[in-house]
Tab-separated table of C-alpha atoms and ligand atoms in Angstrom:
chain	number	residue	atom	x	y	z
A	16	UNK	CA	8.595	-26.064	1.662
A	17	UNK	CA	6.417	-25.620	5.034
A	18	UNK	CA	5.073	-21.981	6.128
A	19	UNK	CA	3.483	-22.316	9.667
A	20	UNK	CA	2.917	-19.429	12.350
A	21	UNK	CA	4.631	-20.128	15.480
A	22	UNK	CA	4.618	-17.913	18.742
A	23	UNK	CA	8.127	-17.501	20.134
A	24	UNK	CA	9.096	-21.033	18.659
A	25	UNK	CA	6.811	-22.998	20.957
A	26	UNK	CA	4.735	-25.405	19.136
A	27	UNK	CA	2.152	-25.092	16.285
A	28	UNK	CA	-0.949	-25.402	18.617
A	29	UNK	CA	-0.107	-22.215	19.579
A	30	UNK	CA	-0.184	-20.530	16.892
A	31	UNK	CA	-3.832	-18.992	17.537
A	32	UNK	CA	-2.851	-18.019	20.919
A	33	UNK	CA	0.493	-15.901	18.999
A	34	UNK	CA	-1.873	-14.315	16.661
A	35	UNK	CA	-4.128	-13.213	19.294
A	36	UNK	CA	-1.464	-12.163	21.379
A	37	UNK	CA	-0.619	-9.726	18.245
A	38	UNK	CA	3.371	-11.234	18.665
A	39	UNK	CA	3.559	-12.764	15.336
A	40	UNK	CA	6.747	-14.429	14.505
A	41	UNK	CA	7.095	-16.195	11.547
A	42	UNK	CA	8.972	-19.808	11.091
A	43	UNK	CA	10.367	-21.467	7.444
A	44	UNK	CA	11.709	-24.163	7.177
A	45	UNK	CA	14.050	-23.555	4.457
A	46	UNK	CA	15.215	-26.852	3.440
A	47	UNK	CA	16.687	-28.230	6.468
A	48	UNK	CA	17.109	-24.828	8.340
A	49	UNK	CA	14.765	-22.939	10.439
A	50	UNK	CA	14.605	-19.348	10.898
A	51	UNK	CA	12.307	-16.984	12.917
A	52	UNK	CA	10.827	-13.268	11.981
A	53	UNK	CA	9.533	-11.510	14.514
A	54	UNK	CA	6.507	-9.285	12.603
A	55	UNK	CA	6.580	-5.662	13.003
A	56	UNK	CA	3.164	-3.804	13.313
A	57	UNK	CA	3.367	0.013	12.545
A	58	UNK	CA	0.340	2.246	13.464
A	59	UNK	CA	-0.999	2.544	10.148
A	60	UNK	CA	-2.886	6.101	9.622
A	61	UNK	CA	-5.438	4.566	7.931
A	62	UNK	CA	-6.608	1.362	9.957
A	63	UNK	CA	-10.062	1.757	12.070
A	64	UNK	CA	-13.350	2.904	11.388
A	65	UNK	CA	-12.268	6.741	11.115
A	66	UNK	CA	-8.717	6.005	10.056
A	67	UNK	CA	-7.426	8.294	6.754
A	68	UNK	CA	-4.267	8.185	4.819
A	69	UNK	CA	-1.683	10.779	5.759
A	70	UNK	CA	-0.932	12.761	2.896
A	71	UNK	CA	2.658	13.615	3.913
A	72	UNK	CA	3.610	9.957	3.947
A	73	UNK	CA	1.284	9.229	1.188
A	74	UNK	CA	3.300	11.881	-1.039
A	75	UNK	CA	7.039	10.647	0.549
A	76	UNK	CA	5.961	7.395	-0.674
A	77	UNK	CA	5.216	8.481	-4.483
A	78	UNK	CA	8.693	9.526	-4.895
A	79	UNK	CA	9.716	6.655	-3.272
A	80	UNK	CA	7.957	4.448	-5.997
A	81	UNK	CA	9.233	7.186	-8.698
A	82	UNK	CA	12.724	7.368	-7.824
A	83	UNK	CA	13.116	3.726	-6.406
A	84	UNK	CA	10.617	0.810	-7.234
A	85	UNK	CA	9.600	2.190	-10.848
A	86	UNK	CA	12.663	1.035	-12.246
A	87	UNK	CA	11.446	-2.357	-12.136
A	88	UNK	CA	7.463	-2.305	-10.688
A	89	UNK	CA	4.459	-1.250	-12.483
A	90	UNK	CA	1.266	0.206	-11.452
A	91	UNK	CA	-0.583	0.048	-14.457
A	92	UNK	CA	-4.107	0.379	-12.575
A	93	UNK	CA	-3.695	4.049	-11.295
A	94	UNK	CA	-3.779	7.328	-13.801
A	95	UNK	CA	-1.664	10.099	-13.100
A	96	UNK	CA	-4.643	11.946	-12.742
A	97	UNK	CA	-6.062	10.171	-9.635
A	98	UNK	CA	-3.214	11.182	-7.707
A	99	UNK	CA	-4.903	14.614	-7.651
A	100	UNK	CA	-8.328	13.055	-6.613
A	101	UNK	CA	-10.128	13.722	-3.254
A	102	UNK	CA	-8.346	11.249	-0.694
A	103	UNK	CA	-5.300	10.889	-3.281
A	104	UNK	CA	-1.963	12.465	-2.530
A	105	UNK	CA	-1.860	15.337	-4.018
A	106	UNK	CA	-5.399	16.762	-3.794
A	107	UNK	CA	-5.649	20.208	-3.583
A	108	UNK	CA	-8.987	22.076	-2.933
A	109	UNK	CA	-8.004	25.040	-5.287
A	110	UNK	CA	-8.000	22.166	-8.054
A	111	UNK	CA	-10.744	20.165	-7.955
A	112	UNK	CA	-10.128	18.969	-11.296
A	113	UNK	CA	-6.926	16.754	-10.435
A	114	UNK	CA	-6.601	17.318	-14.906
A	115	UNK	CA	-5.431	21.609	-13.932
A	116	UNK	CA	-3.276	20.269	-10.567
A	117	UNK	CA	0.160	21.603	-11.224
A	118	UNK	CA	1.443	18.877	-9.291
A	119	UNK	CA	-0.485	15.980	-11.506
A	120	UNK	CA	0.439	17.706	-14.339
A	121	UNK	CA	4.067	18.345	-13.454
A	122	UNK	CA	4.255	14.420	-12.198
A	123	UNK	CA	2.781	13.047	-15.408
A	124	UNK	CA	5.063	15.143	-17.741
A	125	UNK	CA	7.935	13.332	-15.436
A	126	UNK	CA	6.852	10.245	-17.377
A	127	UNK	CA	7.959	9.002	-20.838
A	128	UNK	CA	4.412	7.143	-22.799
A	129	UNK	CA	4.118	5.110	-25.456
A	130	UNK	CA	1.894	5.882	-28.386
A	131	UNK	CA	1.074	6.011	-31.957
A	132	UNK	CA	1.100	9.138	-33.973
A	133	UNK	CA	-2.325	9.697	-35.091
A	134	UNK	CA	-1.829	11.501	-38.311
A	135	UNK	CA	1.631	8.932	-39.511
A	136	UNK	CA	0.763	5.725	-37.049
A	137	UNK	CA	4.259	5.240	-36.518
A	138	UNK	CA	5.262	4.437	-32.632
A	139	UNK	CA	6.161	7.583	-30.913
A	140	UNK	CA	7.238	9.074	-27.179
A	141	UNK	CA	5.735	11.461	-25.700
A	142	UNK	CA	5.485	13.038	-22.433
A	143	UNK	CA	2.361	11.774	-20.030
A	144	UNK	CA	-0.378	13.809	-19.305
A	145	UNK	CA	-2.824	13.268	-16.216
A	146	UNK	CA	-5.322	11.187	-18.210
A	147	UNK	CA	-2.562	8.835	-18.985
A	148	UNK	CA	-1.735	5.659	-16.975
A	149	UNK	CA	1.510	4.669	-15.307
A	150	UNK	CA	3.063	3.301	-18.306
A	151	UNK	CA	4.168	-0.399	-18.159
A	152	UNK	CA	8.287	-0.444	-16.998
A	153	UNK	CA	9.056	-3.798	-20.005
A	154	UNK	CA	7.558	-4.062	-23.098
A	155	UNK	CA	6.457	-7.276	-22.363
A	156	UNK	CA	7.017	-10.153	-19.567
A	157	UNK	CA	9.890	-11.902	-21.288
A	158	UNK	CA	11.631	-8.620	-21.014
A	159	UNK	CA	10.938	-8.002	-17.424
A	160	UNK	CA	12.240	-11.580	-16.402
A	161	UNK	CA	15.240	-11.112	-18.992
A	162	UNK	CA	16.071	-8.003	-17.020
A	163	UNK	CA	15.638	-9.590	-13.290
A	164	UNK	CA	17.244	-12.696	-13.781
A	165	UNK	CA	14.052	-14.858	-15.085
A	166	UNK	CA	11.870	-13.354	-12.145
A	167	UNK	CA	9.122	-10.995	-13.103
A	168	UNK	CA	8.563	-7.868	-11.252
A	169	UNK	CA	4.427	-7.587	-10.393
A	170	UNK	CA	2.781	-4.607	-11.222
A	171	UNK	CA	2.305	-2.946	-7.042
A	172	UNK	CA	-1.313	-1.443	-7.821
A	173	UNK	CA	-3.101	-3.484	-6.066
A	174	UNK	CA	-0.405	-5.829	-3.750
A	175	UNK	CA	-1.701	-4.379	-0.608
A	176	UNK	CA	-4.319	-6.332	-1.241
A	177	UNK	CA	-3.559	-8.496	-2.887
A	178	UNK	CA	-0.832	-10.748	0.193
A	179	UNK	CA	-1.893	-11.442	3.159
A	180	UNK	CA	-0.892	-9.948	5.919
A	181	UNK	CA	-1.606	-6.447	3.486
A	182	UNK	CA	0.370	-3.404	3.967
A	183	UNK	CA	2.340	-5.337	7.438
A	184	UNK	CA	3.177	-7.710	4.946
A	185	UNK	CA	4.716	-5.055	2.566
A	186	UNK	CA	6.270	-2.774	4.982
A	187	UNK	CA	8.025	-6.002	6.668
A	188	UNK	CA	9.545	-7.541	3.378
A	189	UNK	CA	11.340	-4.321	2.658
A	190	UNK	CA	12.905	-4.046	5.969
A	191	UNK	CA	13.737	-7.720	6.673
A	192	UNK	CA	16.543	-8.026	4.382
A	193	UNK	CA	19.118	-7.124	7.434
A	194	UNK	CA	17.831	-10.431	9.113
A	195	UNK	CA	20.545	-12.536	9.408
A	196	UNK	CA	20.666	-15.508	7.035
A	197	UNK	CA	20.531	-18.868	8.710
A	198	UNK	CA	24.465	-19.909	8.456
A	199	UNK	CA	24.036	-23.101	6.447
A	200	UNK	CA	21.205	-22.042	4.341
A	201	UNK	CA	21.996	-21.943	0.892
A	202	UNK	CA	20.449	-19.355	-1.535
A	203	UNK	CA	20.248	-19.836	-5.637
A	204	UNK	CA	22.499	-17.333	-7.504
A	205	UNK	CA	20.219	-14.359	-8.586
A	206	UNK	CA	18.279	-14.648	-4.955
A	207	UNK	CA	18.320	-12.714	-1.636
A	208	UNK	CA	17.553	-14.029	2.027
A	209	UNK	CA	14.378	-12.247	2.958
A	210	UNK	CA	12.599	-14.544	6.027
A	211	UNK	CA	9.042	-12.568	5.040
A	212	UNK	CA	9.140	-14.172	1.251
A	213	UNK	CA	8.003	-17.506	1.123
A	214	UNK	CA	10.635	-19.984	1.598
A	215	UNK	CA	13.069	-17.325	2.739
A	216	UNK	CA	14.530	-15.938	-0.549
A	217	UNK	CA	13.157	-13.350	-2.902
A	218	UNK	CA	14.548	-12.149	-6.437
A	219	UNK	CA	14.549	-8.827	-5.719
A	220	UNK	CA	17.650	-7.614	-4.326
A	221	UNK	CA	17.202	-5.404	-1.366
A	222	UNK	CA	15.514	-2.034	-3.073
A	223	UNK	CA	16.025	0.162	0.141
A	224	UNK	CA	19.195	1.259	1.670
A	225	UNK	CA	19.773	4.709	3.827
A	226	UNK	CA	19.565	8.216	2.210
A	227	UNK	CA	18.817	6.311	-1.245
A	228	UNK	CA	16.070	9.442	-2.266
A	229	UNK	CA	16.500	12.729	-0.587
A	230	UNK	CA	13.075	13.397	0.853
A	231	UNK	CA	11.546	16.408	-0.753
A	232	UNK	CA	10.047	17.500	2.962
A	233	UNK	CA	13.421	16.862	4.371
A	234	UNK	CA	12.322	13.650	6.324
A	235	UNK	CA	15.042	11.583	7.143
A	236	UNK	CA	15.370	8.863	4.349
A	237	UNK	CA	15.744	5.868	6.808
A	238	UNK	CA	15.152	2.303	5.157
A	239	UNK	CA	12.255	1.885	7.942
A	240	UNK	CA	10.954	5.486	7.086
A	241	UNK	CA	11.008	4.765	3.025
A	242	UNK	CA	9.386	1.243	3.436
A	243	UNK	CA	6.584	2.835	6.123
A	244	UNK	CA	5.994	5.748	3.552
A	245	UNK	CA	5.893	3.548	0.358
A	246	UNK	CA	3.429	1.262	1.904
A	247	UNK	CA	1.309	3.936	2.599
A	248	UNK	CA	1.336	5.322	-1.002
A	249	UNK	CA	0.476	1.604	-2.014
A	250	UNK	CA	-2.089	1.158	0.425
A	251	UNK	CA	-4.148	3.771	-0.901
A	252	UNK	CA	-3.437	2.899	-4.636
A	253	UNK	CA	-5.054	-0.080	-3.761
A	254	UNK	CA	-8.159	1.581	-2.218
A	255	UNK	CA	-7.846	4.945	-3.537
A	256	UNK	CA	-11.605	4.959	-2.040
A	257	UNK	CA	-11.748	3.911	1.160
A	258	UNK	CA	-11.816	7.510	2.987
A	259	UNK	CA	-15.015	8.031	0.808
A	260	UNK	CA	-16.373	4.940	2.071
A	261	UNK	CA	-15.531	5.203	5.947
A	262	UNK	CA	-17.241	8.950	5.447
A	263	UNK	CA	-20.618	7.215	3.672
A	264	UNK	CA	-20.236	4.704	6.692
A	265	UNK	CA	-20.103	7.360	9.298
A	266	UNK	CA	-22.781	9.066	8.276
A	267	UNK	CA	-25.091	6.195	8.078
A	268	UNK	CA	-24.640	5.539	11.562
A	269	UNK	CA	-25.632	9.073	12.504
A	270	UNK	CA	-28.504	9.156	10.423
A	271	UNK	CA	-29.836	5.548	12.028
A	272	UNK	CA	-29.027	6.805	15.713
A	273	UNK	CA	-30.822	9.972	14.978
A	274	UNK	CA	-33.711	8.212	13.840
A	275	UNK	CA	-33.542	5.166	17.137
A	276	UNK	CA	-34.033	8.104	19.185
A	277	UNK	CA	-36.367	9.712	16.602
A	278	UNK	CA	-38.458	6.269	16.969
A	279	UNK	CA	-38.084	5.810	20.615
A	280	UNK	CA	-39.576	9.041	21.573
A	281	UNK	CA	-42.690	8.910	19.149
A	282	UNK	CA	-43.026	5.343	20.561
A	283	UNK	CA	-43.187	6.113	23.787
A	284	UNK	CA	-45.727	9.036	22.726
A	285	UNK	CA	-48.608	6.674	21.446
A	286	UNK	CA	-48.249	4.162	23.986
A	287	UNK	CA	-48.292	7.181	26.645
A	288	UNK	CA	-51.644	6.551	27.971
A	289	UNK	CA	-51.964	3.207	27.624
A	290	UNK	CA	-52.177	1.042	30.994
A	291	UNK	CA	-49.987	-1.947	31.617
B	5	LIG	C1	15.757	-3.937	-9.647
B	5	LIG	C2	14.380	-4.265	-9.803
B	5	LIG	C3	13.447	-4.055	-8.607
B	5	LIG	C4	13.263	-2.928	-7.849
B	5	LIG	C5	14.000	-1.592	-7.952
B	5	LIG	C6	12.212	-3.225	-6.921
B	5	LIG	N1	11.758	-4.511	-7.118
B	5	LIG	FE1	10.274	-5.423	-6.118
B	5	LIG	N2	10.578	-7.131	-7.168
B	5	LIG	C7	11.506	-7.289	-8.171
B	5	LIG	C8	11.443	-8.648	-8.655
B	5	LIG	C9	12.308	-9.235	-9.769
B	5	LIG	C10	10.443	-9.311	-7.924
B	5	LIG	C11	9.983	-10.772	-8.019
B	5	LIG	C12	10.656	-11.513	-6.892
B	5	LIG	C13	10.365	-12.991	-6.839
B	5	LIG	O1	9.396	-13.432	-7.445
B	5	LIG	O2	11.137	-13.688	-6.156
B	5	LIG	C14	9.911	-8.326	-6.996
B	5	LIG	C15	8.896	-8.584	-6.095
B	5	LIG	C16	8.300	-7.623	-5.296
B	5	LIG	C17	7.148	-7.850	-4.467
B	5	LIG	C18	6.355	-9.149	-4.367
B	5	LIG	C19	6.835	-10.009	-3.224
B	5	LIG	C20	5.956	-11.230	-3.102
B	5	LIG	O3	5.342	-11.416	-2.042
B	5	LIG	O4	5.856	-11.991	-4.075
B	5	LIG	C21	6.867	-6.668	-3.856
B	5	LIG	C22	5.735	-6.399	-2.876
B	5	LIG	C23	7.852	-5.707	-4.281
B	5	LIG	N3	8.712	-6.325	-5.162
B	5	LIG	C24	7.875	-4.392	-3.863
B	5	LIG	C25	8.840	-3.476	-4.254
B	5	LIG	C26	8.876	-2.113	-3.783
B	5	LIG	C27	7.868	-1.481	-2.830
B	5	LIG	C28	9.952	-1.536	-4.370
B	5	LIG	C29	10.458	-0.124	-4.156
B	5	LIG	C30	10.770	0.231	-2.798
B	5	LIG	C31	10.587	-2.540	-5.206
B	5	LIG	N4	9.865	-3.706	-5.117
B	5	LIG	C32	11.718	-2.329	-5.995
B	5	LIG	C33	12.356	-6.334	-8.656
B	5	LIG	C34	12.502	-5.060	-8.133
């Protein structure tokens, strides 16, 4: 199975001129059929130097991953806790300490954990608590691929990062099930045309459909609006420290442009009355 990058089905060579251009369609050949994706590209709140995650979409795309994607994804790198952190969704500056967040606390207790009764050691449930992490969806990976047809689901912590193409990658294989499936293309039971997955089918059924969550802020819940919020949410679990790091960056560059001018005036003092 071939995966080139074609602009606008002219030929390979191309394909650096497409990318430049910023058109990106993408070309399978599936078998003996072709089929074409035209990329989407979404102003992401958080590209460029100064760029920071919007909170609203941020928080829109938690309950997306709570009430859609959790049934089957884990994200077994992020606590409950950091979702009150500075730069996390639900920071608040009258808690600090994302551990007293109402919010973090109310989230985590939304959660079901694993553990082991210190005083009998028997296995018990109990509800989270912000220290806790998300808790793993399958006990184990021959449960998750008994449950989804002998694909596993991958834990989403990191999978912005993680494809290339990052969150546009994401954000376009949750809205490109609609393409229309090459006619003579044949898909394996248990499989779904998606022209962003490698090789054109994906064993994940389509997890977004209209009004499928109602939006706590009342935001329409299209299929284009849930994929562009849950992306968003992902993004920053995978770098839940990147608004940190573009401030630090920032204020580097003041502090070296104070000091250029700093150095070009005390240069030009001592050289002041020296002839040329
Ligand atoms: C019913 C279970 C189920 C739900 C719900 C679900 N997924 Fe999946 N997902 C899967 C399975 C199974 C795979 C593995 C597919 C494969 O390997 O072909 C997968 C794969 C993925 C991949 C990896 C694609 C790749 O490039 O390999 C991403 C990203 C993903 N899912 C995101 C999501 C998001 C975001 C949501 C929520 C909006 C979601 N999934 C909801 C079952 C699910």
């Amino acid at each position: 199975m071939m995966l080139r990058l074609v602009k606008n089905k002219v030929a390979p060579a191309a394909a650096l001129v497409g990318m430049i251009a910023g058109g990106l369609t993408i070309s399978h050949a599936a078998g003996s059929y072709d089929f074409d994706y035209e990329m989407k590209y979404p102003h992401w709140h958080f590209e460029g130097p100064f760029g920071t995650y919007d909170r609203a979409a941020m928080q829109r795309g938690y309950q997306i991953y709570r009430e859609v994607c959790a049934a089957c994804h884990g994200l077994e790198h992020v606590s409950f806790r950091h979702l009150g952190d500075k730069g996390g969704p639900y920071y608040d500056e009258n808690y600090p300490d994302p551990n007293s967040n109402p919010y973090v606390k109310a989230f985590a207790a939304d959660w079901l954990i694993q553990d082991i009764d210190s005083e009998t050691g028997d296995t018990i449930e109990r509800q989270g608590t912000p220290a806790d992490k998300f808790p793993p969806i399958y006990p184990n990976d021959a449960a998750a691929a008994g449950s989804n047809g002998g694909a596993i689901p991958p834990d989403l912590s990191v999978m912005v990062s993680a494809r290339g193409g990052g969150a546009d990658y994401l954000y376009n294989l949750l809205i490109a099930y609609d393409e229309p499936k090459p006619e003579k293309m044949v898909i394996s039971p248990g499989t779904y045309f998606n022209p962003v997955m490698d090789g054109g089918a994906i064993a994940m059924a389509a997890p977004l459909i209209d009004d499928i969550v109602e939006y706590a802020d009342g935001t329409p819940a299209t299929v284009d609006q849930m994929a562009a919020d849950v992306t968003e949410f992902l993004a920053w679990t995978a770098d839940p420290k990147m608004e940190a790091r573009k401030n630090t960056g920032l204020m580097t560059m003041i502090y070296l442009t104070i000091l250029a001018v700093l150095m070009w005036f005390s240069y030009r003092r001592v050289w002041r009355n020296v002839e040329h």
